[in-house]
Structure formats: structure tokens, C-alpha cells
DNA sequence: ATTGTGACGTTGC
DNA sequence: TGCAACGCCACAA
């Protein structure tokens, strides 16, 4: 297969471990992977997540501001927001409210 | 190898 | 976090 799986795999692994009702940022995941400056790659990996057999809760992954920047890539327009709201997360205008409360830091919870 | 690009982040204003 | 610009890494063509 691909060697890059390693990098992507890590991203998917962390993303899948995001607890219910929690969200994280690309940078946080990237940091956990050891590539803080590769936050964009994390998002790119998510784009590839569609090709992955394992479903990745990309809707739980947002940018540092808690803005649903990636909702644009979802099936529907508000699908991502609906999923987050379904988990109890308040989302207004693609912006997660109480981000600090729902934020999940992989580097702290995970290791 | 080179270029382009991207679901970001940080710094500057 | 209001907007602009740079940087940064990994991958595709």
C-alpha cells in the first residue's frame, strides 16, 4: 500500500479516539503526531478519510477557532453542524460555542 | 526534482 | 478572532 499510511493512519487513529461530545483541532492532532507545523496535512488526511474503510469523525475535528471550516467538504452543507449538535455541542453559524468546554486535547487525554 | 495546493497556525496590524 | 500575509509540511501531477 502506501507508506504515507503511517502519517494518515495516526491522524485517523486520533480522530477516532475523540470522545463523544468533544472536538479537537487539526493543530492539536498534528502536535500529537509530532508535526505541529503540519496541521494542514491533518486536514488533508481527513479529506482522504473518505477513501478509508474506517469512518473518521471528521466532524469532530475543527480548526483552532472552533470554526467548521471543513463542513464544506461534507455531504450536506449543514451536515457537520448537525452531527456536532447531535452530540450536545452548540454550533452557531459554523462556529462552535464553548469551545474550551468541548475541546479535547489528545496530548493530554491521549499519549 | 519542481510546482501547486491545501479541512491550519502564528504573527502582525 | 477582525483581516492580511507568511510559513510550514506532506502529497499529487
Coordinates of C-alpha atoms (C1' of nucleotides) in Angstrom, one line a residue:
Chain A
X1 CA 0.0 0.0 0.0
X2 CA 1.2 3.4 0.7
X3 CA 4.0 4.4 3.1
X4 CA 2.1 7.6 3.8
X5 CA -0.4 5.5 5.6
X6 CA 1.7 5.9 8.6
X7 CA 1.0 9.6 8.8
X8 CA -2.6 9.4 7.8
X9 CA -3.1 6.4 10.0
X10 CA -2.1 8.4 13.0
X11 CA -4.5 11.1 12.2
X12 CA -7.3 8.7 11.7
X13 CA -6.4 6.9 14.9
X14 CA -6.5 10.0 17.0
X15 CA -9.6 11.3 15.3
X16 CA -11.4 8.1 16.0
X17 CA -10.5 8.3 19.6
X18 CA -12.2 11.6 20.1
X19 CA -14.8 11.1 22.9
X20 CA -18.4 11.7 22.4
X21 CA -19.4 15.3 22.6
X22 CA -15.9 16.5 22.3
X23 CA -13.9 18.2 19.5
X24 CA -10.3 18.9 18.7
X25 CA -8.2 20.9 16.4
X26 CA -6.0 19.9 13.5
X27 CA -3.1 21.5 15.2
X28 CA -3.7 19.5 18.4
X29 CA -3.6 16.3 16.4
X30 CA -0.6 17.4 14.4
X31 CA 1.1 18.2 17.6
X32 CA 0.4 14.8 18.9
X33 CA 1.8 13.3 15.8
X34 CA 4.9 15.3 16.3
X35 CA 4.3 17.6 13.3
X36 CA 3.0 20.8 14.7
X37 CA 3.6 22.6 11.5
X38 CA 1.7 20.1 9.5
X39 CA -1.7 21.0 10.8
X40 CA -2.8 21.4 7.2
X41 CA -1.7 17.8 6.5
X42 CA -4.1 16.6 9.2
X43 CA -6.9 18.2 7.4
X44 CA -5.8 16.8 4.1
X45 CA -5.7 13.4 5.7
X46 CA -9.3 13.9 6.6
X47 CA -10.1 14.6 3.0
X48 CA -8.6 11.2 2.2
X49 CA -10.6 9.8 5.1
X50 CA -13.4 9.3 2.6
X51 CA -11.2 6.7 0.9
X52 CA -10.6 5.0 4.2
X53 CA -12.6 1.9 5.0
X54 CA -12.8 3.1 8.6
X55 CA -15.1 6.1 9.1
X56 CA -13.4 9.1 10.7
X57 CA -15.5 11.5 12.8
X58 CA -14.1 14.4 10.9
X59 CA -17.0 16.5 12.1
X60 CA -15.3 16.4 15.5
X61 CA -12.2 17.9 14.1
X62 CA -12.3 21.7 13.6
X63 CA -9.7 24.4 13.3
X64 CA -8.3 26.2 16.3
X65 CA -11.1 28.7 16.4
X66 CA -13.7 26.0 16.6
X67 CA -14.9 27.0 13.2
X68 CA -16.3 24.3 11.0
X69 CA -14.1 25.0 8.1
X70 CA -14.3 21.5 6.8
X71 CA -18.1 21.3 6.7
X72 CA -17.7 22.5 3.1
X73 CA -16.4 19.0 2.3
X74 CA -19.3 17.1 3.8
X75 CA -22.2 15.7 2.0
X76 CA -24.7 18.4 3.0
X77 CA -24.0 21.9 3.8
X78 CA -25.0 21.7 7.5
X79 CA -24.4 18.0 8.0
X80 CA -21.3 18.6 10.0
X81 CA -23.1 21.1 12.2
X82 CA -26.0 18.8 12.7
X83 CA -23.7 16.0 13.8
X84 CA -22.0 18.2 16.4
X85 CA -25.3 19.5 17.7
X86 CA -26.4 15.9 17.9
X87 CA -23.6 15.3 20.3
X88 CA -24.6 18.1 22.5
X89 CA -22.2 20.6 21.0
X90 CA -23.6 24.1 20.4
X91 CA -22.8 25.3 17.0
X92 CA -23.8 28.7 15.6
X93 CA -23.0 29.8 12.1
X94 CA -20.4 27.1 11.8
X95 CA -18.8 28.3 15.0
X96 CA -18.6 26.0 18.0
X97 CA -19.7 27.7 21.2
X98 CA -18.0 26.9 24.5
X99 CA -15.1 25.6 22.5
X100 CA -12.9 25.5 25.6
X101 CA -15.5 23.2 27.2
X102 CA -15.8 20.7 24.4
X103 CA -12.2 20.9 23.3
X104 CA -10.4 17.6 23.6
X105 CA -6.7 17.6 23.8
X106 CA -5.2 14.4 22.5
X107 CA -1.8 15.2 24.1
X108 CA -3.4 15.3 27.5
X109 CA -6.1 12.7 27.3
X110 CA -4.1 10.5 25.0
X111 CA -0.4 9.8 25.0
Chain B
dA1 C1' 13.3 17.3 -8.8
dT2 C1' 9.9 21.3 -9.4
dT3 C1' 5.5 23.3 -8.8
dG4 C1' 0.9 23.8 -6.9
dT5 C1' -2.1 23.3 -3.4
dG6 C1' -4.4 22.6 1.0
dA7 C1' -10.5 20.8 6.2
dC8 C1' -4.1 25.4 9.6
dG9 C1' -1.4 28.2 12.7
dT10 C1' 1.1 32.0 14.1
dT11 C1' 2.4 36.7 13.8
dG12 C1' 1.4 41.4 12.5
dC13 C1' -1.7 45.3 12.0
Chain C
dT1 C1' -10.5 36.4 16.4
dG2 C1' -11.4 41.0 12.7
dC3 C1' -8.4 40.8 8.5
dA4 C1' -3.7 40.2 5.8
dA5 C1' 0.4 37.9 5.0
dC6 C1' 3.9 34.3 5.7
dG7 C1' 5.3 29.9 7.0
dC8 C1' 5.3 25.2 7.2
dC9 C1' 4.9 20.2 5.8
dA10 C1' 3.2 16.4 3.1
dC11 C1' 1.3 14.7 -1.2
dA12 C1' -0.2 14.7 -6.3
dA13 C1' 0.8 15.6 -11.1

